[in-house]
mmCIF file of C-alpha atoms in Angstrom:
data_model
loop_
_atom_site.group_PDB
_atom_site.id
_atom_site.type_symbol
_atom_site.label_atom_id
_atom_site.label_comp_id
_atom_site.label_asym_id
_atom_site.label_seq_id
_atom_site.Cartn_x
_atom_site.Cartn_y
_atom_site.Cartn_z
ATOM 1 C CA UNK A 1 0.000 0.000 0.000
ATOM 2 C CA UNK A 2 1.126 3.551 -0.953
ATOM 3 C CA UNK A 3 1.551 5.494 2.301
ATOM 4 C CA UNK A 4 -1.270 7.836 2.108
ATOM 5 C CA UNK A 5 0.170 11.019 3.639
ATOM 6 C CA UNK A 6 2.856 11.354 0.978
ATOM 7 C CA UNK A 7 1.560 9.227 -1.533
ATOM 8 C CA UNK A 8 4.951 7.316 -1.243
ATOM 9 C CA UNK A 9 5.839 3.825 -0.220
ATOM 10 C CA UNK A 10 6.499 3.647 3.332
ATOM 11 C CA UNK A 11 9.821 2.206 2.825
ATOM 12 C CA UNK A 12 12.857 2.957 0.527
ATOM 13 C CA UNK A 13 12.565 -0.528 -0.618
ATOM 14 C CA UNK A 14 8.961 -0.920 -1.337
ATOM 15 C CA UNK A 15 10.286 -4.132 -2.082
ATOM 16 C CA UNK A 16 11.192 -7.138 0.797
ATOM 17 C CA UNK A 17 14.367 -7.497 0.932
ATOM 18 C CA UNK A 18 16.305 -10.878 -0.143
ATOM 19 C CA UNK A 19 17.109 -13.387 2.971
ATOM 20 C CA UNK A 20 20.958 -12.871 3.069
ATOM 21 C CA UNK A 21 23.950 -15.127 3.677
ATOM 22 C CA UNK A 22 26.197 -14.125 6.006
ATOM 23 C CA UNK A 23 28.963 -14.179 3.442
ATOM 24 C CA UNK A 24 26.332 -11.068 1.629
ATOM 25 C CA UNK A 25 25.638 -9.357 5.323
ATOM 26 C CA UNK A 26 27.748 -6.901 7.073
ATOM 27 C CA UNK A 27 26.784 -8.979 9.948
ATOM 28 C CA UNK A 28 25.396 -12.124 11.072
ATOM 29 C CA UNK A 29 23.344 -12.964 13.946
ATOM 30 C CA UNK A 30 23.549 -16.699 14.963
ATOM 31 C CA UNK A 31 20.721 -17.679 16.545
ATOM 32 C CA UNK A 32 21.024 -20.584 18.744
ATOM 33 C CA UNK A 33 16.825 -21.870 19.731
ATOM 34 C CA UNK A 34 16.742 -24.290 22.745
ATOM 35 C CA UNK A 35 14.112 -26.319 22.913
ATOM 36 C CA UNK A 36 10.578 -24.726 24.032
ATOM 37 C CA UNK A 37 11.945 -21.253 23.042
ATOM 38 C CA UNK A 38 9.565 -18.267 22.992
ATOM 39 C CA UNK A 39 8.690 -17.400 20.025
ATOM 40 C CA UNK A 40 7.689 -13.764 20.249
ATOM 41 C CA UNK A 41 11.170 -13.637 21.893
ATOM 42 C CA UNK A 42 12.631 -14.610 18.065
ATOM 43 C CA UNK A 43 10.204 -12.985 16.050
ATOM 44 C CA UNK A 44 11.532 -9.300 18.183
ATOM 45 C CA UNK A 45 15.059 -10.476 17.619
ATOM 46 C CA UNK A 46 14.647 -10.486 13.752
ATOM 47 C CA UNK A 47 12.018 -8.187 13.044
ATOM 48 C CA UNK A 48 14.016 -5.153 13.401
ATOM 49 C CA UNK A 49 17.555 -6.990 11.310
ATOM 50 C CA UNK A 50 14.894 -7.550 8.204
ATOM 51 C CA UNK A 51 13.375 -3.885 8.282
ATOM 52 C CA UNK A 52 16.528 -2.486 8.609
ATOM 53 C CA UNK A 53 17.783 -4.011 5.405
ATOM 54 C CA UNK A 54 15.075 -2.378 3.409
ATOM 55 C CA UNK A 55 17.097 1.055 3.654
ATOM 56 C CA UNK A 56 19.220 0.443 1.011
ATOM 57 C CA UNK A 57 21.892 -1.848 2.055
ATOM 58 C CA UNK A 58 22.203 -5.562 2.756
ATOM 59 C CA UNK A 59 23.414 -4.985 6.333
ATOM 60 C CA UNK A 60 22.067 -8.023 8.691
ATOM 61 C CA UNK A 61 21.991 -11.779 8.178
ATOM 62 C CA UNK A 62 20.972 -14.494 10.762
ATOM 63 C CA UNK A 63 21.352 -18.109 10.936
ATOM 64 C CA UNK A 64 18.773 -20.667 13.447
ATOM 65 C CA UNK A 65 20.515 -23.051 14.928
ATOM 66 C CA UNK A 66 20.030 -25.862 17.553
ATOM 67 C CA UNK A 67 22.649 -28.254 19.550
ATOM 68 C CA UNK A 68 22.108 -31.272 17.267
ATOM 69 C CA UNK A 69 21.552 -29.510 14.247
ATOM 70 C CA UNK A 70 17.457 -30.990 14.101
ATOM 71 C CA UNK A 71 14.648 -28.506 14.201
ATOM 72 C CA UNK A 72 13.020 -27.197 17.477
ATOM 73 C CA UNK A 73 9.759 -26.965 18.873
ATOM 74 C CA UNK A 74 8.759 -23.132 20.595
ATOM 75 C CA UNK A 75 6.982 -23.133 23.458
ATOM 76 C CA UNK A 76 3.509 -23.175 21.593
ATOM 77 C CA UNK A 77 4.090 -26.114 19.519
ATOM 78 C CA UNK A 78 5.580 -24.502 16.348
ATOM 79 C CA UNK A 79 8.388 -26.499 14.736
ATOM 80 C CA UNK A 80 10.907 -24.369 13.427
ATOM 81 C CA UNK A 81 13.979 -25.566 11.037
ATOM 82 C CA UNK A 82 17.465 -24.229 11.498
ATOM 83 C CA UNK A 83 20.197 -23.755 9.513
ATOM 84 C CA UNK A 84 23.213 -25.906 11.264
ATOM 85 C CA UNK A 85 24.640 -27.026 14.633
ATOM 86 C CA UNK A 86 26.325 -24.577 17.312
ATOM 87 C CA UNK A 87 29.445 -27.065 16.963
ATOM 88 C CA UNK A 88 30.197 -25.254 13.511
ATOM 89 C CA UNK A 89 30.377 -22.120 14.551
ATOM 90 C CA UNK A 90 33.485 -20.044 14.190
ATOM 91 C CA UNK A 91 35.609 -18.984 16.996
ATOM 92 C CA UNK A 92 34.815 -15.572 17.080
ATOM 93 C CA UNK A 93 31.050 -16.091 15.972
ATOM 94 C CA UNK A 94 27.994 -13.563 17.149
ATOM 95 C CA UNK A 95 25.736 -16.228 18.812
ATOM 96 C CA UNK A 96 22.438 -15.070 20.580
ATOM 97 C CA UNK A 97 21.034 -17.872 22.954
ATOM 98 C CA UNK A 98 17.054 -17.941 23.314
ATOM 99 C CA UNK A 99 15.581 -20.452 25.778
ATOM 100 C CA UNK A 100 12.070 -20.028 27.922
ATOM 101 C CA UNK A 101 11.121 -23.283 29.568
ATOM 102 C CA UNK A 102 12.929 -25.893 30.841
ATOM 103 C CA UNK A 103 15.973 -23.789 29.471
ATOM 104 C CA UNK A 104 18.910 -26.038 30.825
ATOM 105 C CA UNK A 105 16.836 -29.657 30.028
ATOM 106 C CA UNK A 106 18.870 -30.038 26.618
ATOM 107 C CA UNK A 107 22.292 -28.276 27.062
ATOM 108 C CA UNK A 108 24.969 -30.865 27.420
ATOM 109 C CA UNK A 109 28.353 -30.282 28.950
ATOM 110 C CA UNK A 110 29.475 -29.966 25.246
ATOM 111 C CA UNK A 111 27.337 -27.417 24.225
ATOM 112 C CA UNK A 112 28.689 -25.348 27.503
ATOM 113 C CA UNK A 113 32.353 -25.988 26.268
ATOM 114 C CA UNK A 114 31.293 -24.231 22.692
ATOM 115 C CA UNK A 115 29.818 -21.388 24.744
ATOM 116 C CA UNK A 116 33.200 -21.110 26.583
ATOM 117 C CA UNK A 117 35.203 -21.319 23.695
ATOM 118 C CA UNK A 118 33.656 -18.654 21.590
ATOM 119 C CA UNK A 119 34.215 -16.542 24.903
ATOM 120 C CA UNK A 120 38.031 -17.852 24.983
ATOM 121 C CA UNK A 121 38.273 -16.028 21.602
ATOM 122 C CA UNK A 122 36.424 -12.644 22.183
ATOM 123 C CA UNK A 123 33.413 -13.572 20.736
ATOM 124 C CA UNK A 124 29.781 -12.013 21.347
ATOM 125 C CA UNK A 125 27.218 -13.779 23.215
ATOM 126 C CA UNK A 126 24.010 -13.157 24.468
ATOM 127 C CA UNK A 127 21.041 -14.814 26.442
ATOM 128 C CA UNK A 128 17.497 -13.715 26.351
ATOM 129 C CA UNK A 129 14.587 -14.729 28.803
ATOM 130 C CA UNK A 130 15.824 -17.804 30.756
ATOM 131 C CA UNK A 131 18.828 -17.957 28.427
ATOM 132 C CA UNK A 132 21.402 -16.254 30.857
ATOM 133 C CA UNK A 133 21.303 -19.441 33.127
ATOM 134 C CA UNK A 134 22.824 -21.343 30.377
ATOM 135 C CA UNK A 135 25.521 -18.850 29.722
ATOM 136 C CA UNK A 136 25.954 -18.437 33.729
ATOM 137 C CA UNK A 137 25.962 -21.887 34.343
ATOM 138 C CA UNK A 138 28.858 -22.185 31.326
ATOM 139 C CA UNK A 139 30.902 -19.343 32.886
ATOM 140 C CA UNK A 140 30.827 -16.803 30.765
ATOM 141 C CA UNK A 141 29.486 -14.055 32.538
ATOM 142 C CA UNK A 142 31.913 -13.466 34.659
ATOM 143 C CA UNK A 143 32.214 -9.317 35.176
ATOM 144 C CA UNK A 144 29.372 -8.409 33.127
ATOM 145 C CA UNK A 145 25.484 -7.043 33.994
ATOM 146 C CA UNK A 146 23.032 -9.343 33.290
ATOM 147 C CA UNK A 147 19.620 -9.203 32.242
ATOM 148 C CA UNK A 148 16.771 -11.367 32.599
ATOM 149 C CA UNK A 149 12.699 -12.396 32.496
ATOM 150 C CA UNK A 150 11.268 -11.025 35.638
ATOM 151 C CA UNK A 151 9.961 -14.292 36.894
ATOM 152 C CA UNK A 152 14.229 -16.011 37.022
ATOM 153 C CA UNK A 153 15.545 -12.778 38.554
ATOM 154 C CA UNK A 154 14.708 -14.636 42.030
ATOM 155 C CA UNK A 155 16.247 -18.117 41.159
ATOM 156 C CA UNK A 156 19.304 -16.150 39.364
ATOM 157 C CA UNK A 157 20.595 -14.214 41.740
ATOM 158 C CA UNK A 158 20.165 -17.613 44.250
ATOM 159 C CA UNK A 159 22.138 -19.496 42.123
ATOM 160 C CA UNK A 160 24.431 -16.806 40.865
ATOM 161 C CA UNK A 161 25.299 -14.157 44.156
ATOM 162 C CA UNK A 162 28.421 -12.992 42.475
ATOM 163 C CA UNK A 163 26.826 -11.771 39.182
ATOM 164 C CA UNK A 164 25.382 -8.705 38.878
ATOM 165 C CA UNK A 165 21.594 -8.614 38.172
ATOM 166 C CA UNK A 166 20.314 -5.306 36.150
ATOM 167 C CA UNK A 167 16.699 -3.967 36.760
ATOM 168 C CA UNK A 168 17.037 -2.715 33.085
ATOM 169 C CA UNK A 169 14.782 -4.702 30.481
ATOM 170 C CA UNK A 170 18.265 -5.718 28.824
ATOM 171 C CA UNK A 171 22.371 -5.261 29.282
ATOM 172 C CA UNK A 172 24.519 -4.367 26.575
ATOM 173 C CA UNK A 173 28.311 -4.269 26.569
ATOM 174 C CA UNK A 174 31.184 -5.124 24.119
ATOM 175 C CA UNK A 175 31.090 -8.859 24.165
ATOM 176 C CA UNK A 176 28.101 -9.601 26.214
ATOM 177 C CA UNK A 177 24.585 -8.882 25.643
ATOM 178 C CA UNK A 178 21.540 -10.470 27.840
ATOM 179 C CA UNK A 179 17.766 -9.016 28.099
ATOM 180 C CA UNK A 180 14.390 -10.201 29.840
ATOM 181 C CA UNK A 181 12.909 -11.407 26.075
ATOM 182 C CA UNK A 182 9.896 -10.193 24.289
ATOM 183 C CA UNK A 183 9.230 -7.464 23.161
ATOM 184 C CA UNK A 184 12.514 -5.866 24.546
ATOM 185 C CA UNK A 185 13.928 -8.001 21.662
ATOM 186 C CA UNK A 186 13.163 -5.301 19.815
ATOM 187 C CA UNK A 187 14.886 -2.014 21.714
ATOM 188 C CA UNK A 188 17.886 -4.361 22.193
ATOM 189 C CA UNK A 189 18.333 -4.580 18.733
ATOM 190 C CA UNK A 190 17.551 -0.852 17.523
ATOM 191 C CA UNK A 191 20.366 -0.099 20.067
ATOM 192 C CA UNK A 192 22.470 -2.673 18.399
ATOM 193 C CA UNK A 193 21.718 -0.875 14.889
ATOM 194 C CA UNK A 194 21.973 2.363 16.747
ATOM 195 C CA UNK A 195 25.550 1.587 18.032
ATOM 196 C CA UNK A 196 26.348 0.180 14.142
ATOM 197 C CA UNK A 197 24.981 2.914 12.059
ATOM 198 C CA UNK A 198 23.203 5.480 13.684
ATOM 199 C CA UNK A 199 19.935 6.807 15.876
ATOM 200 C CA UNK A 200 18.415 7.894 12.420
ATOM 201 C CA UNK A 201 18.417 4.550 11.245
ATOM 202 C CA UNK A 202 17.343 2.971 14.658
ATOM 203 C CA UNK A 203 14.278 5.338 14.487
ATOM 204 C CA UNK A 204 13.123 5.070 11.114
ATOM 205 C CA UNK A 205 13.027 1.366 12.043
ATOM 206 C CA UNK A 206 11.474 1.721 15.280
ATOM 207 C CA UNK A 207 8.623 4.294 13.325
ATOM 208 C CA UNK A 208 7.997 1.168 10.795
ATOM 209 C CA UNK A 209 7.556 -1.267 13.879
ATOM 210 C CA UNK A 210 5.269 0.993 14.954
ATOM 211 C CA UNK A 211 7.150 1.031 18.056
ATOM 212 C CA UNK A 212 8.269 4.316 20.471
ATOM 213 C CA UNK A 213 11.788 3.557 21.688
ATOM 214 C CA UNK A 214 11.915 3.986 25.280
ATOM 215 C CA UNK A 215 13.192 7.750 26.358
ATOM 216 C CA UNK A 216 16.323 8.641 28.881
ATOM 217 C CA UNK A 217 15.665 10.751 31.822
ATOM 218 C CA UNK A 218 14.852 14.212 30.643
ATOM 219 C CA UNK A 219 14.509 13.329 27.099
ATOM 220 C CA UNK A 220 10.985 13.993 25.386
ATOM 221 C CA UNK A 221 8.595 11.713 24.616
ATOM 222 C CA UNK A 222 8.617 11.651 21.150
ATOM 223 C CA UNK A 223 11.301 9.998 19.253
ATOM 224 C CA UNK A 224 14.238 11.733 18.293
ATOM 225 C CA UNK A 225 13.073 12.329 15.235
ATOM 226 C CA UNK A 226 9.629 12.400 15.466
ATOM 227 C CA UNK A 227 9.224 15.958 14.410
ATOM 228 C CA UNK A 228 10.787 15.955 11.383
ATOM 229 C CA UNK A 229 8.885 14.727 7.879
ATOM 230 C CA UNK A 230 9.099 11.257 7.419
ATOM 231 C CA UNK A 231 10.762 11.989 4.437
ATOM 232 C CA UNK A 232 13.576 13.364 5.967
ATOM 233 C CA UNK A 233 13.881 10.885 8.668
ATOM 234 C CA UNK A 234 13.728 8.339 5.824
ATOM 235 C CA UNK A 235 17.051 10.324 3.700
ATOM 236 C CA UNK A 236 19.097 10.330 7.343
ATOM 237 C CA UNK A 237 18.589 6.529 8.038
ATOM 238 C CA UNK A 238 19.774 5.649 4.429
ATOM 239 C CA UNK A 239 22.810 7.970 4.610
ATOM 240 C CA UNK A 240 23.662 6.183 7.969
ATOM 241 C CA UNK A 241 23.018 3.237 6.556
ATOM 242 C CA UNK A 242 25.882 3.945 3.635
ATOM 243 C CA UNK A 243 28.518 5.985 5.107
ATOM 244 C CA UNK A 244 31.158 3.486 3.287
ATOM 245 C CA UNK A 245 29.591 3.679 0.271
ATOM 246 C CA UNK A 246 28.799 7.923 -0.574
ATOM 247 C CA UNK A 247 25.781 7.172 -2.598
ATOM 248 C CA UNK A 248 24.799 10.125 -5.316
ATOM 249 C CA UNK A 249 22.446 12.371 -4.524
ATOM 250 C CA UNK A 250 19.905 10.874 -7.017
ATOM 251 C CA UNK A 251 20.260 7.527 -5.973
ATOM 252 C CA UNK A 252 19.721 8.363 -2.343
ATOM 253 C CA UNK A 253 16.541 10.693 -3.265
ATOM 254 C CA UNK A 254 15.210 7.230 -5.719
ATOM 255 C CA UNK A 255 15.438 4.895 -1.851
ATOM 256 C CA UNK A 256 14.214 7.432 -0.144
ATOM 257 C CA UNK A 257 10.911 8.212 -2.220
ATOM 258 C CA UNK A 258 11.847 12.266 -2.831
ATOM 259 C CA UNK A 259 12.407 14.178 -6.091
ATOM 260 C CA UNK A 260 15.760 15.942 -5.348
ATOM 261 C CA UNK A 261 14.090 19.616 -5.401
ATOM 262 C CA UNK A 262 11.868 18.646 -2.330
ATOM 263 C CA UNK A 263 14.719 16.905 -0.520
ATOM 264 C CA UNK A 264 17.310 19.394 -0.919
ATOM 265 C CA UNK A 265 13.965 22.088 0.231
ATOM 266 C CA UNK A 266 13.140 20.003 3.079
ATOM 267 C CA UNK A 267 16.554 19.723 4.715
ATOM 268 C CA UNK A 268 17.893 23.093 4.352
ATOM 269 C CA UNK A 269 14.447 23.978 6.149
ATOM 270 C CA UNK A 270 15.221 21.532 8.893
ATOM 271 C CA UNK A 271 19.300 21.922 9.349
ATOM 272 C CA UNK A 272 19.957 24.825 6.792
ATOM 273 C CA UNK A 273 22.321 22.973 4.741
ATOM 274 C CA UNK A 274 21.647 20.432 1.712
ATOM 275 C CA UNK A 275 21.477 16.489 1.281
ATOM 276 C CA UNK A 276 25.102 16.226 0.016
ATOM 277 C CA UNK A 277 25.981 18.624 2.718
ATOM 278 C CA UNK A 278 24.795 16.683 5.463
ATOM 279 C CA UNK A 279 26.047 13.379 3.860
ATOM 280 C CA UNK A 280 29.447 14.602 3.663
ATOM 281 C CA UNK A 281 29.278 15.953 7.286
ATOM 282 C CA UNK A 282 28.023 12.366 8.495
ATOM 283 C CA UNK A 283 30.846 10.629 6.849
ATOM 284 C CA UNK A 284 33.359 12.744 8.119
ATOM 285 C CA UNK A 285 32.112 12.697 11.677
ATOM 286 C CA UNK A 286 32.234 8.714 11.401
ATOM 287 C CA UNK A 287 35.540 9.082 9.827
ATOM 288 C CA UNK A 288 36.738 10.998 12.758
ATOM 289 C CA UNK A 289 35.022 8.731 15.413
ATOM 290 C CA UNK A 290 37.206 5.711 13.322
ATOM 291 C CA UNK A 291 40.428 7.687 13.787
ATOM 292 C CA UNK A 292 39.293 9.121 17.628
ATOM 293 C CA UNK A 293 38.906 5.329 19.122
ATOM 294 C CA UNK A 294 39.997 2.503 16.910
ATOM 295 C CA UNK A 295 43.614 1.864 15.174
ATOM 296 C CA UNK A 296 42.234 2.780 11.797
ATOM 297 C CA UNK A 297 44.931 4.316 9.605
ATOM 298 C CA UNK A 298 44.076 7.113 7.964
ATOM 299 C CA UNK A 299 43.867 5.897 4.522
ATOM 300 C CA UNK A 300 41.544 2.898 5.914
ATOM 301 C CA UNK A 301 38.988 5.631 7.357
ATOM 302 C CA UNK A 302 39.000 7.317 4.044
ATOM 303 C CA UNK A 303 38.007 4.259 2.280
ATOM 304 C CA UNK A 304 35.837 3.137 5.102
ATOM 305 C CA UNK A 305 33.452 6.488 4.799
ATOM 306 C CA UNK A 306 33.760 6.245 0.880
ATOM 307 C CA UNK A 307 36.261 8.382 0.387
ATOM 308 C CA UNK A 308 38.448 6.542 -2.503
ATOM 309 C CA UNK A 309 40.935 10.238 -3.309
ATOM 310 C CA UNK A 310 43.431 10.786 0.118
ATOM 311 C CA UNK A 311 43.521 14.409 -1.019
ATOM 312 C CA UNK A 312 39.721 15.001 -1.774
ATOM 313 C CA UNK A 313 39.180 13.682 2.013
ATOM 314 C CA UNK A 314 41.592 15.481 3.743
ATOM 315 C CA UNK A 315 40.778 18.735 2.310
ATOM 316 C CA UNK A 316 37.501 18.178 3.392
ATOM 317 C CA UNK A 317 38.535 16.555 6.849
ATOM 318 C CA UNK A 318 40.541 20.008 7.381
ATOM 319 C CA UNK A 319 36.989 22.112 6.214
ATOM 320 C CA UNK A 320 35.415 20.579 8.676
ATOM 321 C CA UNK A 321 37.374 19.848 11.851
ATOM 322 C CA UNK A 322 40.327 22.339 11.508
ATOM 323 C CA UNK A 323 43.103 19.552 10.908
ATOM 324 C CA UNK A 324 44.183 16.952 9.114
ATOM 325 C CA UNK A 325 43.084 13.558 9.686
ATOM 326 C CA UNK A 326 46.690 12.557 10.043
ATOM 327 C CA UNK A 327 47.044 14.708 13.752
ATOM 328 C CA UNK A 328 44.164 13.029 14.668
ATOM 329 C CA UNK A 329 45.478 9.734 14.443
ATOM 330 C CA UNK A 330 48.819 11.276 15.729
ATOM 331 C CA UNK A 331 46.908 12.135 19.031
ATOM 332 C CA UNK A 332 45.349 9.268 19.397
ATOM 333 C CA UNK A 333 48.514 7.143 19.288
ATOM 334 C CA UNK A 334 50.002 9.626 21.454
#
């Protein structure tokens, strides 16, 4: 259906999105299901990866897995097929944990050992609902904030003294990432897109969820971008969404659904500058946050923001922050 307020389709990609590999994604979500799993739990986990996607970029990827590599039956009966066993997982793998009932029933002392391995080799994990027993009871919590479903909170912090328990609806750090399931599926993983390409983004697929992100202290009820035209909110999620790439201003106003004239009017009444303006100020800022707190060379932070001429992107890295790129990488290191 054509949105009816701007006679435009609702998404950049009126089109769904192809499933993607992982070797297509920027980055995979394994999804490891234990037996009598909550659904909704899954279905908020994935939800917000797929509509993210539509924004112009193939961006998230997830695999279903299980311990033996056989499908699994949710908690209301549903049988779902995966794609593999945990065992193959890389070393370094992304693996999300999602258990409900019964959650340690299955889990064998080898599929602990994978859990511990992964962590051996700075890998990501997370548990949602009961799912943090599991990765307690494996040993790889150990320093981190967890999260959990109200109802274990009791039983956890019985079992587990030592660990920290969070009131927070999830717990998000570098490596570790647990929440309470359900619907707060979905906030953990706008935060996760946040942290990966930007609150526009996050928003615009919070707005198609038709879900309000929860608000900080002191921050106002509406979304962060709730007062600006849809449109706009729509051109500032793509451009976050393909800060390596610098898209042309024609091809970002054909995803977003705007002619270029009422784009380009739209955004210099909103920030007072234009589209490319804007887009050249975001990939610069990311450039500089890549130079600021990682041990990106300078060269690899001009090709990571789509800059592919050294001298076109430090002239502009100069405009724009008063020095070259190279001092802030000296200062940094120093």
């Amino acid at each position: 259906m054509l949105d009816a307020a701007e006679g435009l389709w609702p998404y950049p990609r009126p089109d769904s999105p192809p499933l993607l590999t992982p070797e297509q994604a920027e980055h995979t979500l394994n999804v490891w299901l234990v037996p009598r799993f909550s659904m909704l739990t899954l279905f908020c986990l994935l939800e917000p990866l797929r509509v993210a996607n539509r924004f112009g970029r193939d961006l998230f990827a997830w695999r279903l897995l299980s311990s033996d590599g056989e499908a699994v039956v949710a908690s209301n009966g549903v049988r779902i097929d995966v794609d593999g066993a945990i065992a193959t997982l890389d070393d370094a793998a992304r693996l999300m944990v999602v258990s409900s009932y019964d959650a340690e029933a299955t889990v064998s002392f080898q599929d602990r050992a994978i859990l511990r391995r992964i962590a051996a080799h700075g890998g990501w994990l997370g548990g949602l609902d009961t799912a943090p027993f599991i990765l307690a009871r494996a040993g790889v919590l150990t320093g981190h904030r967890v999260a959990l479903h109200w109802e274990s909170v009791a039983a956890f912090r019985r079992e587990f003294p030592d660990l920290e328990v969070s009131p927070g609806s999830y717990e998000m750090d570098d490596t570790r990432l647990t929440g309470s399931g359900g619907a707060a599926g979905i906030d953990m993983m706008l935060t996760w897109i946040e942290q990966a390409y930007g609150p526009a983004l996050a928003d615009a697929v919070g707005l198609q969820l038709i879900h309000q992100r929860p608000r900080g202290e002191g921050e106002k009820p509406q979304l962060r971008y709730g007062e600006l035209p849809r449109g706009v909110v729509r051109a500032l999620a793509v451009m976050e969404a393909n800060l390596g790439k610098a898209l042309s201003i024609p091809e970002l106003c054909r995803l977003v659904g705007q002619s270029q004239r009422q784009l380009g009017r739209l955004f210099r009444h909103h920030f007072g500058e234009t589209p490319q303006q804007s887009y050249l100020g975001m990939r610069l800022d990311r450039a500089r946050q890549l130079l600021t707190d990682s041990q990106c060379l300078v060269t690899e932070a001009a090709l990571a923001t789509g800059f592919t001429q050294p001298a076109h992107f430090t002239r502009a890295y100069r405009r724009r922050f008063g020095e070259a790129p190279s001092v802030t990488a000296e200062r940094r290191q120093g």
